[in-house]
Amino acid sequence: MRAFAPILLALSVPVFAQGSGPTPPMANQQLADPTQEAQAMRLMHSLRCIQCQGQSIADSDAAMAATMRAQVRQQIAAGEKPQAIRSWMIDRYGEWVSFEPDMKGAGLLLWVAPFFIFVASIWLARGLFRRRS
Amino acid sequence: MNRPWLLWIPLAVVAFIGGLAIYGLAVPKDDQVHSAMIGKKLPAFALPAATAGVPALSNTDMADGKPRLLNIFASWCLPCKAEAPHLETLKAAGIEIDAIAIRDKPEDVAAFLAEFGNPFRRIGSDSEMAVQLMLGSSGVPETYVIGGDGTILFQHIGDIRAEHVPMLIEKVNAAR
C-alpha cells in the first residue's frame, strides 16, 4: 500500500491549474542578506495578491503572487526602499494593492478616525462622571 | 438636562452608519482590479516569440504611429477561446492586434492558433508574468487600446463579447 503513496501524491498535483511557466527563482528563495530578507518579508505581507484578492502575496500560492514576490525581492536586493516598491505597485494597480492605506484621501480618514473617536469618547465619559459626583 | 438636542446625536450616528450599510448594499461591488497605467506610456519590455511563425513583441513595436489593441491571453484560458471570434471581427475591421501569451508553451500556443485562428500580428511570451505585472494587468483575458505613440489608453477586463466590439473599434479609431 505504501508503494502507491508517491503515485497518488503525483496525481493530486493540479497540473493545468494556471498554465505552465517557470516560477521566478526569487519568488520562493530568500535573499542572502537577512536584513534585506526581513524587509522584503514585511513588505510582502502588506501587499495584496492580484489573483486571489483576500491574501497577501506572502501567503498566496498564485502564480501572480510569485511574480510579485520576485519583483519585491529583486528591487530590495537592488537597494530600493520598501516604500518606493510599494509606490511602484500602487503606480500599476492603484491603492487597492496595498494593505496599508496611505495617509491621504479616504486613507487619511481611516488614520485619523480612531483619534477622533477617542477624543469623543473621553468627552462622553467626562459628562457621565461629572453627573455622578 | 439643559441641552436636549444632545439626545439626538446617537440617533444621527446610528442613522449615518445604517445609511452607509444601505448604500454599500445598493451599489454593485466591483471585483475587478483596474490598471493604474491608463494614460501612461507602455513600460519597456522585449518578449520572445510565443510560437514559431509569429514575430516576437517589444514595447517599441507598438509605438509605430498606428493605434492598436494589445490582447493578453493564454491557451489554457477558457474565456480566451470564447473571445477568439470577436478578435477576428476586430481584425476584419482593419484593427491591428498584438498579443502577450501568459505562462504558455510554444506548442500550446500553436495548437490554440490552429484551432481558433490567428488574429495577431505579433505574440510575445510572458512566461513569468513579469510584463503583465508591469502593465497593471490582473488576469487573462484583458485587452488594452494602445495609442500610436505607445500610450495605454484603455483597459478592457475579461473576455470581449459581441457587444464590446463596436466600442473597441470606436476607441481605436478615436486614437487615429
Tab-separated table of C-alpha atoms in Angstrom:
chain	number	residue	atom	x	y	z
A	1	MET	CA	0.000	0.000	0.000
A	2	ARG	CA	2.794	2.367	0.947
A	3	ALA	CA	4.319	1.954	-2.501
A	4	PHE	CA	1.298	3.668	-4.056
A	5	ALA	CA	1.613	6.803	-1.928
A	6	PRO	CA	4.052	8.701	-4.179
A	7	ILE	CA	1.942	7.870	-7.235
A	8	LEU	CA	-1.218	9.164	-5.561
A	9	LEU	CA	0.647	12.282	-4.457
A	10	ALA	CA	1.844	12.937	-8.005
A	11	LEU	CA	-1.703	12.512	-9.335
A	12	SER	CA	-3.058	15.033	-6.849
A	13	VAL	CA	-0.893	17.900	-8.161
A	14	PRO	CA	-3.061	20.295	-10.229
A	15	VAL	CA	-1.054	20.177	-13.429
A	16	PHE	CA	-3.188	22.501	-15.547
A	17	ALA	CA	-4.324	24.931	-12.858
A	18	GLN	CA	-2.733	28.192	-14.087
A	19	GLY	CA	-0.948	27.285	-17.252
A	20	SER	CA	2.648	26.331	-17.166
A	21	GLY	CA	5.504	28.709	-16.825
A	22	PRO	CA	8.642	28.804	-14.775
A	23	THR	CA	8.258	30.272	-11.290
A	24	PRO	CA	10.710	33.171	-10.992
A	25	PRO	CA	13.578	31.899	-8.792
A	26	MET	CA	13.378	34.835	-6.366
A	27	ALA	CA	9.708	34.130	-5.626
A	28	ASN	CA	10.465	31.325	-3.181
A	29	GLN	CA	14.135	31.843	-2.435
A	30	GLN	CA	15.276	34.022	0.439
A	31	LEU	CA	17.723	36.857	-0.075
A	32	ALA	CA	21.244	36.170	1.208
A	33	ASP	CA	21.209	39.225	3.472
A	34	PRO	CA	18.884	38.527	6.460
A	35	THR	CA	18.165	42.255	6.987
A	36	GLN	CA	17.076	42.642	3.371
A	37	GLU	CA	15.021	39.428	3.537
A	38	ALA	CA	13.254	40.709	6.668
A	39	GLN	CA	12.487	43.986	4.861
A	40	ALA	CA	11.181	42.113	1.825
A	41	MET	CA	9.093	39.784	4.009
A	42	ARG	CA	7.490	42.696	5.889
A	43	LEU	CA	6.600	44.344	2.581
A	44	MET	CA	5.261	41.110	1.060
A	45	HIS	CA	2.877	40.696	3.991
A	46	SER	CA	1.428	44.142	3.295
A	47	LEU	CA	0.869	43.778	-0.455
A	48	ARG	CA	-2.321	42.242	-1.757
A	49	CYS	CA	-2.297	39.416	-4.292
A	50	ILE	CA	-3.996	40.474	-7.530
A	51	GLN	CA	-5.216	36.980	-8.344
A	52	CYS	CA	-6.613	35.735	-5.018
A	53	GLN	CA	-7.798	39.014	-3.691
A	54	GLY	CA	-8.007	38.425	0.059
A	55	GLN	CA	-4.461	37.179	0.562
A	56	SER	CA	-1.132	38.923	0.847
A	57	ILE	CA	1.492	37.952	-1.712
A	58	ALA	CA	3.473	36.335	1.113
A	59	ASP	CA	0.564	33.971	1.878
A	60	SER	CA	-0.627	33.265	-1.646
A	61	ASP	CA	0.491	30.426	-3.867
A	62	ALA	CA	-0.911	32.015	-7.040
A	63	ALA	CA	1.386	32.486	-9.998
A	64	MET	CA	0.858	36.252	-9.944
A	65	ALA	CA	1.822	36.396	-6.254
A	66	ALA	CA	5.058	34.548	-7.074
A	67	THR	CA	5.858	37.128	-9.750
A	68	MET	CA	5.128	39.937	-7.292
A	69	ARG	CA	7.328	38.364	-4.586
A	70	ALA	CA	10.158	38.031	-7.093
A	71	GLN	CA	9.698	41.690	-8.053
A	72	VAL	CA	9.828	42.757	-4.376
A	73	ARG	CA	12.993	40.727	-3.666
A	74	GLN	CA	14.715	41.936	-6.853
A	75	GLN	CA	14.040	45.563	-6.028
A	76	ILE	CA	15.067	45.144	-2.357
A	77	ALA	CA	18.285	43.424	-3.491
A	78	ALA	CA	18.878	46.344	-5.856
A	79	GLY	CA	18.741	48.679	-2.837
A	80	GLU	CA	15.218	50.079	-3.285
A	81	LYS	CA	13.382	51.287	-0.178
A	82	PRO	CA	10.231	49.267	0.734
A	83	GLN	CA	8.127	52.441	0.488
A	84	ALA	CA	9.383	53.015	-3.074
A	85	ILE	CA	8.459	49.446	-4.041
A	86	ARG	CA	5.004	49.891	-2.530
A	87	SER	CA	4.613	53.038	-4.656
A	88	TRP	CA	5.806	51.050	-7.703
A	89	MET	CA	2.991	48.559	-7.129
A	90	ILE	CA	0.427	51.322	-6.466
A	91	ASP	CA	1.503	53.017	-9.743
A	92	ARG	CA	0.358	49.866	-11.549
A	93	TYR	CA	-2.640	48.604	-9.578
A	94	GLY	CA	-3.803	51.616	-7.566
A	95	GLU	CA	-4.188	51.909	-3.774
A	96	TRP	CA	-6.030	48.581	-3.864
A	97	VAL	CA	-2.790	46.591	-3.924
A	98	SER	CA	-1.618	47.881	-0.531
A	99	PHE	CA	-2.966	46.575	2.770
A	100	GLU	CA	-1.597	49.727	4.434
A	101	PRO	CA	-3.539	52.707	3.115
A	102	ASP	CA	-1.606	55.923	2.522
A	103	MET	CA	-2.348	58.955	4.690
A	104	LYS	CA	-4.279	60.831	2.005
A	105	GLY	CA	-7.811	60.918	0.628
A	106	ALA	CA	-10.039	58.204	2.091
A	107	GLY	CA	-6.913	56.667	3.637
A	108	LEU	CA	-6.406	59.793	5.754
A	109	LEU	CA	-9.923	59.346	7.162
A	110	LEU	CA	-9.015	55.800	8.234
A	111	TRP	CA	-5.918	57.033	10.028
A	112	VAL	CA	-7.487	59.978	11.864
A	113	ALA	CA	-10.908	58.439	12.661
A	114	PRO	CA	-9.629	56.449	15.719
A	115	PHE	CA	-8.181	59.658	17.159
A	116	PHE	CA	-11.497	61.497	16.802
A	117	ILE	CA	-13.429	58.564	18.243
A	118	PHE	CA	-11.035	58.516	21.211
A	119	VAL	CA	-11.471	62.245	21.851
A	120	ALA	CA	-15.255	61.956	21.503
A	121	SER	CA	-15.399	59.028	23.930
A	122	ILE	CA	-13.330	60.894	26.532
A	123	TRP	CA	-15.748	63.788	26.185
A	124	LEU	CA	-18.766	61.486	26.619
A	125	ALA	CA	-17.220	59.698	29.617
A	126	ARG	CA	-16.352	63.015	31.245
A	127	GLY	CA	-20.029	64.021	31.142
A	128	LEU	CA	-21.033	60.751	32.826
A	129	PHE	CA	-18.531	61.081	35.673
A	130	ARG	CA	-19.496	64.686	36.321
A	131	ARG	CA	-23.158	63.789	36.801
A	132	ARG	CA	-22.329	61.043	39.303
A	133	SER	CA	-20.238	63.252	41.615
B	1	MET	CA	-30.789	68.239	31.020
B	2	ASN	CA	-30.342	71.713	29.630
B	3	ARG	CA	-29.207	70.566	26.205
B	4	PRO	CA	-31.942	68.175	24.975
B	5	TRP	CA	-30.655	68.265	21.353
B	6	LEU	CA	-27.650	66.203	22.527
B	7	LEU	CA	-30.003	63.217	22.794
B	8	TRP	CA	-30.351	63.216	19.000
B	9	ILE	CA	-26.649	62.724	18.367
B	10	PRO	CA	-26.608	58.928	18.955
B	11	LEU	CA	-29.632	58.558	16.657
B	12	ALA	CA	-27.900	60.628	13.994
B	13	VAL	CA	-24.754	58.465	14.265
B	14	VAL	CA	-26.760	55.221	14.001
B	15	ALA	CA	-28.744	56.604	11.055
B	16	PHE	CA	-25.475	57.574	9.312
B	17	ILE	CA	-23.979	54.094	9.791
B	18	GLY	CA	-27.256	52.487	8.649
B	19	GLY	CA	-27.245	54.740	5.593
B	20	LEU	CA	-23.701	53.643	4.763
B	21	ALA	CA	-24.772	49.987	5.045
B	22	ILE	CA	-27.743	50.503	2.712
B	23	TYR	CA	-25.518	52.406	0.265
B	24	GLY	CA	-22.978	49.573	0.367
B	25	LEU	CA	-25.699	47.044	-0.445
B	26	ALA	CA	-27.241	49.135	-3.204
B	27	VAL	CA	-24.036	49.862	-5.134
B	28	PRO	CA	-22.855	46.749	-7.023
B	29	LYS	CA	-19.434	45.526	-5.923
B	30	ASP	CA	-16.600	45.921	-8.420
B	31	ASP	CA	-14.339	42.889	-8.091
B	32	GLN	CA	-12.080	43.915	-10.943
B	33	VAL	CA	-8.646	45.309	-10.285
B	34	HIS	CA	-8.208	48.141	-12.767
B	35	SER	CA	-4.798	49.018	-14.086
B	36	ALA	CA	-3.409	52.338	-12.893
B	37	MET	CA	-1.316	52.566	-16.073
B	38	ILE	CA	-4.054	54.163	-18.213
B	39	GLY	CA	-2.705	57.374	-19.744
B	40	LYS	CA	0.901	56.281	-19.252
B	41	LYS	CA	3.406	55.007	-21.783
B	42	LEU	CA	3.919	51.268	-22.190
B	43	PRO	CA	6.735	50.036	-19.950
B	44	ALA	CA	9.924	48.958	-21.716
B	45	PHE	CA	9.923	45.232	-22.434
B	46	ALA	CA	11.108	42.785	-25.085
B	47	LEU	CA	9.375	39.419	-25.045
B	48	PRO	CA	10.483	36.401	-27.103
B	49	ALA	CA	8.168	34.938	-29.733
B	50	ALA	CA	5.440	32.791	-28.167
B	51	THR	CA	5.463	30.296	-31.015
B	52	ALA	CA	7.217	29.694	-34.315
B	53	GLY	CA	5.938	31.702	-37.283
B	54	VAL	CA	4.586	34.697	-35.331
B	55	PRO	CA	7.069	37.514	-34.565
B	56	ALA	CA	8.094	38.471	-31.015
B	57	LEU	CA	6.798	41.604	-29.251
B	58	SER	CA	8.537	44.572	-27.643
B	59	ASN	CA	7.096	47.894	-26.468
B	60	THR	CA	8.751	49.744	-29.384
B	61	ASP	CA	6.854	47.520	-31.858
B	62	MET	CA	3.668	49.176	-30.626
B	63	ALA	CA	4.871	52.782	-30.974
B	64	ASP	CA	4.910	52.917	-34.785
B	65	GLY	CA	2.301	55.670	-35.095
B	66	LYS	CA	-0.696	53.356	-35.505
B	67	PRO	CA	-3.134	52.741	-32.651
B	68	ARG	CA	-3.849	49.085	-31.963
B	69	LEU	CA	-5.175	46.547	-29.488
B	70	LEU	CA	-2.960	44.577	-27.131
B	71	ASN	CA	-4.604	41.316	-26.116
B	72	ILE	CA	-3.419	39.460	-23.009
B	73	PHE	CA	-4.365	35.803	-23.410
B	74	ALA	CA	-3.323	32.226	-22.725
B	75	SER	CA	-4.006	28.937	-24.471
B	76	TRP	CA	-5.121	27.445	-21.122
B	77	CYS	CA	-7.702	30.190	-20.516
B	78	LEU	CA	-11.289	29.276	-21.381
B	79	PRO	CA	-12.739	32.802	-21.885
B	80	CYS	CA	-9.832	33.443	-24.288
B	81	LYS	CA	-11.315	30.780	-26.547
B	82	ALA	CA	-14.740	32.423	-26.276
B	83	GLU	CA	-13.411	35.808	-27.381
B	84	ALA	CA	-11.390	34.446	-30.334
B	85	PRO	CA	-14.154	35.013	-32.957
B	86	HIS	CA	-14.618	38.605	-31.767
B	87	LEU	CA	-10.900	39.263	-32.179
B	88	GLU	CA	-11.291	38.006	-35.747
B	89	THR	CA	-14.138	40.515	-36.255
B	90	LEU	CA	-11.916	43.306	-34.928
B	91	LYS	CA	-9.111	42.266	-37.267
B	92	ALA	CA	-11.564	42.206	-40.186
B	93	ALA	CA	-12.494	45.794	-39.246
B	94	GLY	CA	-8.912	46.775	-40.018
B	95	ILE	CA	-7.557	46.864	-36.475
B	96	GLU	CA	-4.085	45.595	-35.754
B	97	ILE	CA	-3.878	43.328	-32.718
B	98	ASP	CA	-0.720	42.377	-30.866
B	99	ALA	CA	-0.775	39.837	-28.069
B	100	ILE	CA	1.031	38.620	-24.984
B	101	ALA	CA	0.684	34.931	-24.072
B	102	ILE	CA	0.816	34.337	-20.313
B	103	ARG	CA	2.548	31.263	-18.830
B	104	ASP	CA	2.298	29.380	-22.086
B	105	LYS	CA	4.269	26.821	-24.087
B	106	PRO	CA	5.084	27.286	-27.812
B	107	GLU	CA	3.297	24.064	-28.791
B	108	ASP	CA	0.188	25.018	-26.789
B	109	VAL	CA	0.059	28.470	-28.402
B	110	ALA	CA	0.462	26.858	-31.849
B	111	ALA	CA	-2.400	24.457	-31.121
B	112	PHE	CA	-4.577	27.339	-29.864
B	113	LEU	CA	-3.941	29.379	-33.046
B	114	ALA	CA	-4.548	26.332	-35.249
B	115	GLU	CA	-7.925	25.754	-33.601
B	116	PHE	CA	-9.194	29.322	-33.179
B	117	GLY	CA	-7.306	31.221	-35.899
B	118	ASN	CA	-4.604	33.841	-35.549
B	119	PRO	CA	-5.808	37.456	-35.467
B	120	PHE	CA	-2.459	38.602	-34.055
B	121	ARG	CA	0.376	40.462	-35.799
B	122	ARG	CA	2.859	39.660	-33.051
B	123	ILE	CA	2.745	37.471	-29.920
B	124	GLY	CA	5.212	37.853	-27.064
B	125	SER	CA	5.648	35.097	-24.499
B	126	ASP	CA	5.439	36.270	-20.878
B	127	SER	CA	6.176	33.002	-19.110
B	128	GLU	CA	6.891	34.621	-15.711
B	129	MET	CA	4.062	37.210	-15.918
B	130	ALA	CA	6.663	39.945	-15.485
B	131	VAL	CA	5.280	42.167	-18.257
B	132	GLN	CA	1.736	41.504	-17.082
B	133	LEU	CA	2.760	42.915	-13.692
B	134	MET	CA	4.351	45.978	-15.353
B	135	LEU	CA	1.102	46.636	-17.256
B	136	GLY	CA	-1.027	46.503	-14.103
B	137	SER	CA	-2.925	43.618	-15.650
B	138	SER	CA	-4.727	41.316	-13.243
B	139	GLY	CA	-5.558	38.265	-15.332
B	140	VAL	CA	-6.472	36.768	-18.678
B	141	PRO	CA	-8.057	37.762	-20.924
B	142	GLU	CA	-7.575	41.514	-20.978
B	143	THR	CA	-7.421	43.892	-23.917
B	144	TYR	CA	-5.704	47.271	-23.990
B	145	VAL	CA	-6.122	50.079	-26.507
B	146	ILE	CA	-2.629	51.388	-27.274
B	147	GLY	CA	-2.147	54.800	-28.934
B	148	GLY	CA	0.159	55.273	-31.916
B	149	ASP	CA	2.856	56.714	-29.631
B	150	GLY	CA	2.705	53.710	-27.283
B	151	THR	CA	0.409	55.265	-24.671
B	152	ILE	CA	-2.007	52.944	-22.834
B	153	LEU	CA	-5.431	54.464	-23.497
B	154	PHE	CA	-7.981	51.943	-22.255
B	155	GLN	CA	-8.213	48.596	-20.481
B	156	HIS	CA	-10.972	46.065	-21.104
B	157	ILE	CA	-11.029	43.398	-18.366
B	158	GLY	CA	-12.429	39.966	-19.187
B	159	ASP	CA	-13.381	38.414	-22.497
B	160	ILE	CA	-14.518	40.547	-25.420
B	161	ARG	CA	-18.158	39.819	-26.197
B	162	ALA	CA	-20.115	40.775	-29.300
B	163	GLU	CA	-21.440	43.907	-27.562
B	164	HIS	CA	-17.906	45.160	-26.811
B	165	VAL	CA	-16.714	45.029	-30.436
B	166	PRO	CA	-18.185	48.383	-31.669
B	167	MET	CA	-16.904	50.142	-28.538
B	168	LEU	CA	-13.352	48.843	-29.093
B	169	ILE	CA	-13.412	49.786	-32.810
B	170	GLU	CA	-14.538	53.267	-31.838
B	171	LYS	CA	-11.784	53.620	-29.210
B	172	VAL	CA	-9.073	52.584	-31.676
B	173	ASN	CA	-10.447	54.846	-34.430
B	174	ALA	CA	-10.681	57.758	-31.999
B	175	ALA	CA	-6.948	57.356	-31.368
B	176	ARG	CA	-6.048	57.622	-35.055
